[in-house]
Tab-separated table of N, CA and C in Angstrom:
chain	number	residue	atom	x	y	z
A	1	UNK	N	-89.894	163.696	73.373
A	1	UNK	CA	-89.628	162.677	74.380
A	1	UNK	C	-88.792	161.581	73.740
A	2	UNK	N	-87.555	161.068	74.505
A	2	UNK	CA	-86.705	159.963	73.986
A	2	UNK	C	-87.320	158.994	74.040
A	3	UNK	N	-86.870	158.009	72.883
A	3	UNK	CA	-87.448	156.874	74.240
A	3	UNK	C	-86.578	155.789	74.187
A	4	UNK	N	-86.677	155.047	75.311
A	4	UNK	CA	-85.434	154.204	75.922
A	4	UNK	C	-85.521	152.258	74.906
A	5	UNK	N	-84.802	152.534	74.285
A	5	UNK	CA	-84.522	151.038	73.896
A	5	UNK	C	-84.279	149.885	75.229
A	6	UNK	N	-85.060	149.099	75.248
A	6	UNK	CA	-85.143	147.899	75.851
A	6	UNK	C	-84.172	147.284	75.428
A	7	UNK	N	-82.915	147.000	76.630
A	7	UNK	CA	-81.925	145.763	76.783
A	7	UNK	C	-82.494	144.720	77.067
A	8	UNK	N	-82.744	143.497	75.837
A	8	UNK	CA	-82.721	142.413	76.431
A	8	UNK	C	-82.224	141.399	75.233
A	9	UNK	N	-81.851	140.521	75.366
A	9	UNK	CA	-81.344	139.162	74.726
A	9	UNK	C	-82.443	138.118	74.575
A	10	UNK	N	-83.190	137.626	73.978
A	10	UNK	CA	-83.748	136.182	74.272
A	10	UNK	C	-83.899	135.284	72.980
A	11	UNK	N	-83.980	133.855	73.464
A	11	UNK	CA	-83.969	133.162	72.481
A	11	UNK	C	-85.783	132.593	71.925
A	12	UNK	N	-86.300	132.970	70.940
A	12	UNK	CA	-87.467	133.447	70.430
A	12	UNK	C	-87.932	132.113	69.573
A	13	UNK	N	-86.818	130.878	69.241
A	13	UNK	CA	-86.960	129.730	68.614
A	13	UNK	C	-86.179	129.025	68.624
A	14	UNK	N	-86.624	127.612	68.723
A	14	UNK	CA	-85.528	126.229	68.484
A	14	UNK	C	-86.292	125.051	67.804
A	15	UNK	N	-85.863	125.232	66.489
A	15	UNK	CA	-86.345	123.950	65.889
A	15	UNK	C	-85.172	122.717	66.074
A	16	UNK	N	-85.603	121.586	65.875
A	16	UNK	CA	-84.642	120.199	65.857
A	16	UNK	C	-85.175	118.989	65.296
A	17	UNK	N	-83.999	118.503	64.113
A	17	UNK	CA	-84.712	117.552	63.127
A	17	UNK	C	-83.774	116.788	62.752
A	18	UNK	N	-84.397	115.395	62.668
A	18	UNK	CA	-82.843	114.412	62.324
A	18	UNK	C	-82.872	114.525	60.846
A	19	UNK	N	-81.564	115.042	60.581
A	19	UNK	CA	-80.566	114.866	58.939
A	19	UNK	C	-79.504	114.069	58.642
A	20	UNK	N	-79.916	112.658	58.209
A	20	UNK	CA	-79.111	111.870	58.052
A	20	UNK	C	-78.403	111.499	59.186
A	21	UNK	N	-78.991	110.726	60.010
A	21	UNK	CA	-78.251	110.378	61.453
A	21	UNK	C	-78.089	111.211	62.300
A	22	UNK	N	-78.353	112.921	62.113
A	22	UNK	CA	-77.382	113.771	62.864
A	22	UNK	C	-78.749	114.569	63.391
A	23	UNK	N	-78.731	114.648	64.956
A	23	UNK	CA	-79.441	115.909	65.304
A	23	UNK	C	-79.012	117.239	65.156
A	24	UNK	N	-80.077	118.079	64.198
A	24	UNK	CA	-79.678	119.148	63.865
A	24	UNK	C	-80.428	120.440	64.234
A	25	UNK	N	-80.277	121.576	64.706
A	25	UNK	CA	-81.018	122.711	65.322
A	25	UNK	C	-80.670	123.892	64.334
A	26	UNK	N	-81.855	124.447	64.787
A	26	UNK	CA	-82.010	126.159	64.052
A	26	UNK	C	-82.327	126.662	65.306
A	27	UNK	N	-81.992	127.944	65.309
A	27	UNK	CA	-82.115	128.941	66.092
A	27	UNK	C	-82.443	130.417	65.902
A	28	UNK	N	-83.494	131.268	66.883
A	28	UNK	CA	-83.505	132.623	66.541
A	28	UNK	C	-83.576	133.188	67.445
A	29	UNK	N	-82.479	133.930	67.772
A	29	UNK	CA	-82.035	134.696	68.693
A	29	UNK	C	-82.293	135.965	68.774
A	30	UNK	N	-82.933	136.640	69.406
A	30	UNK	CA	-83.482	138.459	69.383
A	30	UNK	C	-82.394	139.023	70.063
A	31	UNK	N	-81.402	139.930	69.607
A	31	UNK	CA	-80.647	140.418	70.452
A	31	UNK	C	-80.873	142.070	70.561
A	32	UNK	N	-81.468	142.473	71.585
A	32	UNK	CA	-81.929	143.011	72.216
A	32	UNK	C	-80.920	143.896	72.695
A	33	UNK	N	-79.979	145.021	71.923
A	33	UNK	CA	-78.620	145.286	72.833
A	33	UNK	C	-79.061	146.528	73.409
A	34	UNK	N	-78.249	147.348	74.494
A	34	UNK	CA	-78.531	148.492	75.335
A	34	UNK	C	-77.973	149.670	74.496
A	35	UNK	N	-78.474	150.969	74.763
A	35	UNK	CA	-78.033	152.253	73.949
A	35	UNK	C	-76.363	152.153	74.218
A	36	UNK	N	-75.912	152.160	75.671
A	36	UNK	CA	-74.773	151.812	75.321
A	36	UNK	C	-73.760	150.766	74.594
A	37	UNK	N	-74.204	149.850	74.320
A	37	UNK	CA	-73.389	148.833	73.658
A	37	UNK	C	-73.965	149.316	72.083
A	38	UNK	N	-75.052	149.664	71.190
A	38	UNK	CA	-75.524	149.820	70.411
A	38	UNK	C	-74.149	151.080	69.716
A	39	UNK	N	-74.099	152.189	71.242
A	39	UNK	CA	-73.311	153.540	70.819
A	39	UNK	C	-71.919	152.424	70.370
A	40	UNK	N	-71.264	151.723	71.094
A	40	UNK	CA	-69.974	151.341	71.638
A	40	UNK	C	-70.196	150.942	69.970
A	41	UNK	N	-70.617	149.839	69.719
A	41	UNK	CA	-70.393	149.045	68.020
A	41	UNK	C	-70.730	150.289	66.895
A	42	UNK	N	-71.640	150.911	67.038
A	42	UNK	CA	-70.906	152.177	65.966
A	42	UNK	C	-70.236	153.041	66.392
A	43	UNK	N	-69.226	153.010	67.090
A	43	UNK	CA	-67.819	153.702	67.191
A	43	UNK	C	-66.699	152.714	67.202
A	44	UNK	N	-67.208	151.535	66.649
A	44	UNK	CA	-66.285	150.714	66.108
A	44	UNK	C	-65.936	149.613	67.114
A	45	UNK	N	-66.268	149.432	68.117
A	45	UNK	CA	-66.258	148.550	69.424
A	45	UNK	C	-66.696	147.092	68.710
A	46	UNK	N	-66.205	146.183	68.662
A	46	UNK	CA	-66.466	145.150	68.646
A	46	UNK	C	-66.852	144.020	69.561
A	47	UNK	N	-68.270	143.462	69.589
A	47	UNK	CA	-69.180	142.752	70.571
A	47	UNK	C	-68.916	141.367	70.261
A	48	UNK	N	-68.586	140.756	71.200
A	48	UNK	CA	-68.555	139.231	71.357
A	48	UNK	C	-69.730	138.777	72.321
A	49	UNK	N	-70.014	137.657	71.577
A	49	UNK	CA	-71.569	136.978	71.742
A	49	UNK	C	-71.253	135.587	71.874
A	50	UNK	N	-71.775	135.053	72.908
A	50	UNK	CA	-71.778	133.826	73.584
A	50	UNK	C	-73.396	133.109	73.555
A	51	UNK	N	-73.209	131.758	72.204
A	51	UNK	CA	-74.703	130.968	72.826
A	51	UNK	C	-73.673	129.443	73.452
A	52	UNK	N	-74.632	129.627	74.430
A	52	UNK	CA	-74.293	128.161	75.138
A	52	UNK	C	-75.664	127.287	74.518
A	53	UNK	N	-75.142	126.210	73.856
A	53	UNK	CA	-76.093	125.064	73.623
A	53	UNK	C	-75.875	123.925	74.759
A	54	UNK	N	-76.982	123.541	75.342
A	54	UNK	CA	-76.950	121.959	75.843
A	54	UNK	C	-78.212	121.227	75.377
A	55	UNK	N	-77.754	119.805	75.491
A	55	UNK	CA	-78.584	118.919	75.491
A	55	UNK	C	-79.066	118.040	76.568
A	56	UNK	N	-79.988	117.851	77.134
A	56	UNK	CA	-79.792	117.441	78.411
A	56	UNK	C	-80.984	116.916	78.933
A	57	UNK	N	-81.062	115.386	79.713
A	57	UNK	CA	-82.706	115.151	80.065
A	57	UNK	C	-83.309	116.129	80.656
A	58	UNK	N	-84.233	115.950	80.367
A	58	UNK	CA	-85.482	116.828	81.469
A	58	UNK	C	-85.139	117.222	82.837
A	59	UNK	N	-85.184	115.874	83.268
A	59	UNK	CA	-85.342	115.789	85.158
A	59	UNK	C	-83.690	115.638	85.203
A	60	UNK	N	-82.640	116.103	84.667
A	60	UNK	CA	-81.054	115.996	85.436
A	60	UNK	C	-80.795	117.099	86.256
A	61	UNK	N	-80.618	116.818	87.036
A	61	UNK	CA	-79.488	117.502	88.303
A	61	UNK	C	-78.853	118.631	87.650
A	62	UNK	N	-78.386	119.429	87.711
A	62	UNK	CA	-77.710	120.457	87.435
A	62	UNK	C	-76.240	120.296	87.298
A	63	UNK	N	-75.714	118.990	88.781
A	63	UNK	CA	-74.327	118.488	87.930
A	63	UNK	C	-74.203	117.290	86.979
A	64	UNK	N	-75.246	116.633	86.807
A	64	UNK	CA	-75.575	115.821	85.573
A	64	UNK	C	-74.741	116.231	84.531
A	65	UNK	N	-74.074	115.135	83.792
A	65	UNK	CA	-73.585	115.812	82.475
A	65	UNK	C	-74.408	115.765	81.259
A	66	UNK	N	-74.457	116.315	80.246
A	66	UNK	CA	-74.891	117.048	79.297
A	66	UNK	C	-74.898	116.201	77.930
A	67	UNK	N	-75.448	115.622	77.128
A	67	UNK	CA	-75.024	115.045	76.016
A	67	UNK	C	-74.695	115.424	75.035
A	68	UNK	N	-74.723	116.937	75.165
A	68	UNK	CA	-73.888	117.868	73.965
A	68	UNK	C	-73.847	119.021	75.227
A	69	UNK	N	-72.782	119.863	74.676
A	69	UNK	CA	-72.227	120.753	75.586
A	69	UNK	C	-71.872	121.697	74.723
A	70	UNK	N	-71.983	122.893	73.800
A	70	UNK	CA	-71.295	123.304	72.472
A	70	UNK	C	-71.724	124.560	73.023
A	71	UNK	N	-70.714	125.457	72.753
A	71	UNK	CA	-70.472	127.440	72.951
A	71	UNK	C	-70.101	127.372	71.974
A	72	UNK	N	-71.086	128.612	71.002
A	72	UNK	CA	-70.707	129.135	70.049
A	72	UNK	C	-70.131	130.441	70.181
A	73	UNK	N	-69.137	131.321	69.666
A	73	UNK	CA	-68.905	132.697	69.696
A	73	UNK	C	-69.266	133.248	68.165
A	74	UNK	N	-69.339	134.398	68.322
A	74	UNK	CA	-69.488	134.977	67.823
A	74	UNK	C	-69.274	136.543	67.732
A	75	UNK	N	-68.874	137.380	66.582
A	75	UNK	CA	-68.267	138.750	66.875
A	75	UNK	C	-68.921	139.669	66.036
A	76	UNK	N	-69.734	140.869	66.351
A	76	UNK	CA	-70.206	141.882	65.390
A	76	UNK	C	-69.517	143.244	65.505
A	77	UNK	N	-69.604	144.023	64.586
A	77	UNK	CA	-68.543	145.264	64.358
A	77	UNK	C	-68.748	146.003	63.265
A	78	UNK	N	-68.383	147.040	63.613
A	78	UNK	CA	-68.606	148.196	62.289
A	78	UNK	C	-67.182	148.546	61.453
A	79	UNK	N	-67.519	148.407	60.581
A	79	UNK	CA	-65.963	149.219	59.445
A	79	UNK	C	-66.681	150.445	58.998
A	80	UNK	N	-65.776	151.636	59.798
A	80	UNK	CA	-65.975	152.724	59.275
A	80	UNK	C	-65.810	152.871	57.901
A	81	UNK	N	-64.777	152.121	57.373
A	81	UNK	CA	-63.975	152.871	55.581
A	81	UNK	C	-65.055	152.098	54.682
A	82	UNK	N	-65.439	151.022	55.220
A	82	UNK	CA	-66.886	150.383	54.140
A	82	UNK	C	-68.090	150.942	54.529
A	83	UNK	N	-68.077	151.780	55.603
A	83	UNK	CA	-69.457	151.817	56.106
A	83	UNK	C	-70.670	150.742	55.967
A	84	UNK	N	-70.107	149.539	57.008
A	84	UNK	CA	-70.868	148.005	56.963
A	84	UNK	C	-70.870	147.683	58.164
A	85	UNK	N	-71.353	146.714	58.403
A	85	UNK	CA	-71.391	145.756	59.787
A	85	UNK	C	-71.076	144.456	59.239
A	86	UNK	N	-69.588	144.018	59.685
A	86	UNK	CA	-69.412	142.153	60.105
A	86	UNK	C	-69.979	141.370	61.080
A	87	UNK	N	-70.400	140.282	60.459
A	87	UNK	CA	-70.603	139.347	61.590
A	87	UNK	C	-69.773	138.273	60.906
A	88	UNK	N	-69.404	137.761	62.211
A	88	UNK	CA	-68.419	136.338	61.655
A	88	UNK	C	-68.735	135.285	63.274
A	89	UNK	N	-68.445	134.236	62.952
A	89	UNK	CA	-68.459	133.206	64.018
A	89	UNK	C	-66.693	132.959	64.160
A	90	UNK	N	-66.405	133.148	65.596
A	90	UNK	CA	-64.872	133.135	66.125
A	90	UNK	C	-64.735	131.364	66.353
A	91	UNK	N	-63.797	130.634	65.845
A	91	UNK	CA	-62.311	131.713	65.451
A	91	UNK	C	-62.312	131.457	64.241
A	92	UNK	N	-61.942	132.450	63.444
A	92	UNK	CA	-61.154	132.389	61.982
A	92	UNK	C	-62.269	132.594	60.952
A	93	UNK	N	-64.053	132.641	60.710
A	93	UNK	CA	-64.554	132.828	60.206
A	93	UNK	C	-64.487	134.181	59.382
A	94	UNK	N	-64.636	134.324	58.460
A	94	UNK	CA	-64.306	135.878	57.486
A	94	UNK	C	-65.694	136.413	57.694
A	95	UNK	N	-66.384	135.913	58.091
A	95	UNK	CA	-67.510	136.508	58.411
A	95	UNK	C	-68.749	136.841	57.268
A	96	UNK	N	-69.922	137.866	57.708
A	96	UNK	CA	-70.519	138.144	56.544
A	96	UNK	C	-70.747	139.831	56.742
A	97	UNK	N	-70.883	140.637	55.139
A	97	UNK	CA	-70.884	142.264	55.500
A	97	UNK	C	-72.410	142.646	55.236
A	98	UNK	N	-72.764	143.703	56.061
A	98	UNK	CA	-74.382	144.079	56.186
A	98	UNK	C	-74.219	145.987	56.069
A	99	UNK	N	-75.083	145.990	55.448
A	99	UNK	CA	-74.903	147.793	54.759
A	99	UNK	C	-75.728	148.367	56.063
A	100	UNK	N	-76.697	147.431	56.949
A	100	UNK	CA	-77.473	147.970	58.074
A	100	UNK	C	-77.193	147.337	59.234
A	101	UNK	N	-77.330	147.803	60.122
A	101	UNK	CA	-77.069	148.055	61.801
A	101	UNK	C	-78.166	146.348	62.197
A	102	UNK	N	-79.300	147.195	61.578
A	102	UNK	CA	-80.559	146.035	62.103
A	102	UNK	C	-80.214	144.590	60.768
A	103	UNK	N	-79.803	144.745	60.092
A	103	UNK	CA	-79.824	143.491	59.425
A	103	UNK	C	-78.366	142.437	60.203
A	104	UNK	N	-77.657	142.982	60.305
A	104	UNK	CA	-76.268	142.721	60.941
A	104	UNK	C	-76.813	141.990	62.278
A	105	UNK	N	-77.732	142.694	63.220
A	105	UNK	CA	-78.182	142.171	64.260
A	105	UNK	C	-78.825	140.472	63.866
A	106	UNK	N	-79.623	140.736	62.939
A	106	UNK	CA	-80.775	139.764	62.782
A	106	UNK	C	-80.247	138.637	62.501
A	107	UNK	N	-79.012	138.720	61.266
A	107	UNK	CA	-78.275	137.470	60.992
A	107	UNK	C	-77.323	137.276	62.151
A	108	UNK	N	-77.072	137.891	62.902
A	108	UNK	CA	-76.239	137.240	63.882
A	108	UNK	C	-76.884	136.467	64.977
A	109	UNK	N	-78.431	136.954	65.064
A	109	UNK	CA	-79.422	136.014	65.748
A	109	UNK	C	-80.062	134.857	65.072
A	110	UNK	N	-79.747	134.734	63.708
A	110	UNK	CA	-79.686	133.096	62.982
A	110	UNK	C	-78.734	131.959	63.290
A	111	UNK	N	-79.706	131.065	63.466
A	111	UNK	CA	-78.302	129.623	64.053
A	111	UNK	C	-78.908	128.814	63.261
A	112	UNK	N	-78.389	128.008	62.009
A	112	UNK	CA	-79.093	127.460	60.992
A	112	UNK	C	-78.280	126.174	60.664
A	113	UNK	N	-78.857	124.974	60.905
A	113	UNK	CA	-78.061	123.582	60.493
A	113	UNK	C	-76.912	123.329	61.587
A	114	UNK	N	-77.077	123.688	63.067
A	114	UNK	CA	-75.773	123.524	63.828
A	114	UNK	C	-75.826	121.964	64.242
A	115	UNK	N	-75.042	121.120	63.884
A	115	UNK	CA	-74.969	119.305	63.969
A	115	UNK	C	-74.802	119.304	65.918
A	116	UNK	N	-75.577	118.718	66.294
A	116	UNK	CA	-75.441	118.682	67.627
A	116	UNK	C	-75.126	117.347	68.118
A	117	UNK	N	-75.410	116.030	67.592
A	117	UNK	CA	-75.308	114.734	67.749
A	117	UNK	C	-76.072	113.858	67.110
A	118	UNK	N	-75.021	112.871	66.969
A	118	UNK	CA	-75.412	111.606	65.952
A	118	UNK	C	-77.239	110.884	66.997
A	119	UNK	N	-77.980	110.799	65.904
A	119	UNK	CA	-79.479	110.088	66.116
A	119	UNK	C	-79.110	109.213	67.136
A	120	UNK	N	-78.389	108.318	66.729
A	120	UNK	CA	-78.436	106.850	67.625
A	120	UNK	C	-77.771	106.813	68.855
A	121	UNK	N	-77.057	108.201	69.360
A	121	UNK	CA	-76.792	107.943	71.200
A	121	UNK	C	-77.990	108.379	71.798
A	122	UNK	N	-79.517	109.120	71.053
A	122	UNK	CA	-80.365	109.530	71.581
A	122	UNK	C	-81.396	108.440	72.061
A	123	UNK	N	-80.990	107.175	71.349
A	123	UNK	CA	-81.760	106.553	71.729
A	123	UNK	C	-81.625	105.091	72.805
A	124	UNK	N	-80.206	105.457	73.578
A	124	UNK	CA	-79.713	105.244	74.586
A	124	UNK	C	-80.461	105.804	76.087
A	125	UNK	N	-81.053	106.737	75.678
A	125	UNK	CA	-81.513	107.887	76.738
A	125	UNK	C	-82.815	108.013	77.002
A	126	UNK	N	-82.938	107.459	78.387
A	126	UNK	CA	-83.925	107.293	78.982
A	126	UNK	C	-84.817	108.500	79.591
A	127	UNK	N	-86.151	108.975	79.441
A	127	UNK	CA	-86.876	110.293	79.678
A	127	UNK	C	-86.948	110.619	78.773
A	128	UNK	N	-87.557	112.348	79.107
A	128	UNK	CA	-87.278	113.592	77.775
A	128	UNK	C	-86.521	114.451	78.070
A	129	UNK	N	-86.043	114.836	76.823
A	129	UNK	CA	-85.178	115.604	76.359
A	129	UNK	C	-84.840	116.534	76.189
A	130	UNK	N	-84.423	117.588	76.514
A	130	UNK	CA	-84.501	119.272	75.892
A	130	UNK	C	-83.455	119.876	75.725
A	131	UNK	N	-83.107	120.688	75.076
A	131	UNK	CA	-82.214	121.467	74.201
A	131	UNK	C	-82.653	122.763	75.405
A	132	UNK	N	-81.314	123.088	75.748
A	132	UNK	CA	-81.046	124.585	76.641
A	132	UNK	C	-80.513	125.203	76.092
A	133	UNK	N	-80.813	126.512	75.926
A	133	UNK	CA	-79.841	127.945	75.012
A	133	UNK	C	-79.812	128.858	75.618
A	134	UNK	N	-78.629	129.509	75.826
A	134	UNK	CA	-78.493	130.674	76.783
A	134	UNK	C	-77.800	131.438	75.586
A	135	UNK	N	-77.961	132.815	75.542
A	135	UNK	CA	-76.913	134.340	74.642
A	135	UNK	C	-76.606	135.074	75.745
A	136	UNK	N	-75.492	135.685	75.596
A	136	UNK	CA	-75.257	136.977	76.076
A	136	UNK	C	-74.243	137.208	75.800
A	137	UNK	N	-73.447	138.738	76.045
A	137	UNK	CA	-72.797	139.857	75.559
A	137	UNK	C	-71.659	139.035	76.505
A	138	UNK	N	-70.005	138.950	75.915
A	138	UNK	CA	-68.966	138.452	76.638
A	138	UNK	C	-68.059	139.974	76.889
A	139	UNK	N	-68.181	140.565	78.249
A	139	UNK	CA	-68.306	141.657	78.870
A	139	UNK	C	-66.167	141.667	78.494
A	140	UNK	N	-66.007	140.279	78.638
A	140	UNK	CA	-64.135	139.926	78.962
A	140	UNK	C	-63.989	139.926	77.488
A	141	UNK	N	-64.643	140.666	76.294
A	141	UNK	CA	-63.988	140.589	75.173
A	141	UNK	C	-63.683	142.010	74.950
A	142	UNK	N	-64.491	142.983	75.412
A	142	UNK	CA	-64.588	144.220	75.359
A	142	UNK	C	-62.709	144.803	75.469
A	143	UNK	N	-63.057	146.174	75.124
A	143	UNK	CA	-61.844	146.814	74.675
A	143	UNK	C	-61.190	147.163	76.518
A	144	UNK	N	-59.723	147.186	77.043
A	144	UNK	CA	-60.204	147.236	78.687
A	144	UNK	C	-61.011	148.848	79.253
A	145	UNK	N	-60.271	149.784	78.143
A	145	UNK	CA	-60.870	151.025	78.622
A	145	UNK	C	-62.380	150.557	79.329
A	146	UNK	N	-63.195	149.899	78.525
A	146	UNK	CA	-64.494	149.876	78.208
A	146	UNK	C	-65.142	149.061	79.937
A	147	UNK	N	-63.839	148.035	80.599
A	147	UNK	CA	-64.122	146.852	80.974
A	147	UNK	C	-64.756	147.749	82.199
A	148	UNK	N	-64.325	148.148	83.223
A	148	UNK	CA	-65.044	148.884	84.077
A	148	UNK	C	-66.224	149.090	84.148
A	149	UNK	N	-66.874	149.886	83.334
A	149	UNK	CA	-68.320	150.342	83.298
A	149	UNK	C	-68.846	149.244	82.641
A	150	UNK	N	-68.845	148.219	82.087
A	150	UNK	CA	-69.530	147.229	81.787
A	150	UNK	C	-69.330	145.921	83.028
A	151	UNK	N	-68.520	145.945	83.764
A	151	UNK	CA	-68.875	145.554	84.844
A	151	UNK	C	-70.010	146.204	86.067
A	152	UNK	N	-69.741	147.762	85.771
A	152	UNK	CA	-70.778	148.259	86.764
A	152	UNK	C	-72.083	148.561	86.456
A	153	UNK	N	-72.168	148.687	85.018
A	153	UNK	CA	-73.475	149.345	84.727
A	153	UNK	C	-74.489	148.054	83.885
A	154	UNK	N	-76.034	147.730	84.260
A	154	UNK	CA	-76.793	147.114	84.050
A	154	UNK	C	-77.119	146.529	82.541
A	155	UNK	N	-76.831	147.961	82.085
A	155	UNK	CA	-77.334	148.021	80.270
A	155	UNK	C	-75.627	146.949	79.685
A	156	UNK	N	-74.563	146.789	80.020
A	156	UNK	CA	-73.528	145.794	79.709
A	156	UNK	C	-73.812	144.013	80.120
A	157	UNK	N	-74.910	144.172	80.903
A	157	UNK	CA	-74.892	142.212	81.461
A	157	UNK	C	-76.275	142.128	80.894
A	158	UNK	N	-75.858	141.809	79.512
A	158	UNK	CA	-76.885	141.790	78.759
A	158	UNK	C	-76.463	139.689	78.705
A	159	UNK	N	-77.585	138.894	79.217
A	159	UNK	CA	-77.989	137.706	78.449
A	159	UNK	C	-79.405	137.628	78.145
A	160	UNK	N	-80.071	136.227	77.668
A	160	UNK	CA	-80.635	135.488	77.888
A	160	UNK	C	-81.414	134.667	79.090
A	161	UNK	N	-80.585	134.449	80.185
A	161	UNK	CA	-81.045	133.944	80.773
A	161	UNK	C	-81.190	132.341	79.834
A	162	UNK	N	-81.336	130.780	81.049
A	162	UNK	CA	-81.167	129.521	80.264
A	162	UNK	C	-83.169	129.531	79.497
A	163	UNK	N	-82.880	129.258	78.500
A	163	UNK	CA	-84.523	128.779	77.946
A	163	UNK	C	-84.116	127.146	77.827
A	164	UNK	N	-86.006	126.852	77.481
A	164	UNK	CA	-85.509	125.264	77.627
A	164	UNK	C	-86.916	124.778	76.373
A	165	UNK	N	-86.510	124.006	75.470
A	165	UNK	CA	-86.968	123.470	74.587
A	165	UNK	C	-87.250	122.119	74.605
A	166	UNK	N	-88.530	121.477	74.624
A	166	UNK	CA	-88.757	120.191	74.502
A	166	UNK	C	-88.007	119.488	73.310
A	167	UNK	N	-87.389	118.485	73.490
A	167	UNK	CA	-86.946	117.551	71.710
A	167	UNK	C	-87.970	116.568	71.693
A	168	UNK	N	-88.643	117.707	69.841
A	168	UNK	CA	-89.172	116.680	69.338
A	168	UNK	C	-88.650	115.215	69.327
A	169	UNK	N	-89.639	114.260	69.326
A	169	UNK	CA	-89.328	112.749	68.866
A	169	UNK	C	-89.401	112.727	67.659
C-alpha cells in the first residue's frame, strides 16, 4: 500500500526579541510539499517560495496599514552534476548546498535574525500587536510547460494560509 504524502505548508513558530533597538524574528516554517512538486524539484524544477511577514495591531481592519510589510523569496532546486539541493534567498543570494532532499527542506523553513523594525516606532502604537506569516509555493515562478496543471490541480496551491502571533512585550 502507497501512502500519500500530505500537502501542506504551515508556519509551526515565531519568536520576537528586541536586539539593540531592532525588532527581530525567527521563524519555522514546515513545508509540507505535494508528490507532485516533490517529483517536479528532483527533476530539476526549481520552487519559488513566498513568506509574507506583517506587523500589524490586533483589532486593524484589513485595509489598515501594516507597520512592517516584508516578502521574503526564496528558491530551492536540485543540481543533478553535484547531486545536492540549493537553497538561496532571491535575488542574488548564492545560496546554501544540502547532500539531502529533507535537510534542504528544513533549512529553507528557517527564518533566523530577520530585522523587522526599529524598538521605538513600537512604542507609538496603541493596543496589541501581532506578527502575521503566510508561505506558499509561487505557482508564476514555475517553468510555463508546468504552469497549467499547477493552476488546475490542488497538490500545486500549496500555502499556509495567514497565522497570527501575539508580540511579546
Amino acid at each position: 500500500v502507497a501512502t500519500q504524502v500530505v500537502a501542506e505548508l504551515g508556519v509551526k513558530n515565531v519568536r520576537t526579541w528586541n536586539d539593540g533597538g531592532m525588532l527581530v524574528m525567527d521563524a519555522m516554517i514546515d513545508y509540507g510539499f505535494s508528490e507532485d512538486a516533490l517529483e517536479a524539484l528532483d527533476n530539476g524544477v526549481p520552487l519559488t517560495l513566498e513568506v509574507h511577514v506583517q506587523l500589524r495591531n490586533a483589532d486593524a481592519w484589513v485595509w489598515d496599514d501594516s507597520l512592517v510589510d516584508q516578502r521574503l523569496r526564496y528558491v530551492i532546486r536540485y543540481k543533478p552534476l553535484s547531486e545536492r539541493y540549493l537553497v538561496s534567498q532571491l535575488p542574488g543570494d548564492s545560496g546554501r548546498s544540502y547532500v539531502t532532499r529533507d535537510a534542504a527542506i528544513t533549512a529553507l523553513g528557517e527564518i533566523e535574525g530577520l530585522q523587522l523594525v526599529s524598538a521605538d516606532r513600537l512604542q507609538d502604537e496603541e493596543g496589541p500587536l501581532e506578527i502575521q506569516v503566510k508561505a506558499s509555493l509561487d505557482i508564476e515562478e514555475l517553468p510555463l510547460p508546468l504552469k497549467p496543471m499547477a493552476y488546475l490541480l490542488p497538490s500545486w496551491k500549496l500555502s499556509s494560509g495567514w497565522t497570527k502571533w501575539p508580540l511579546a512585550p
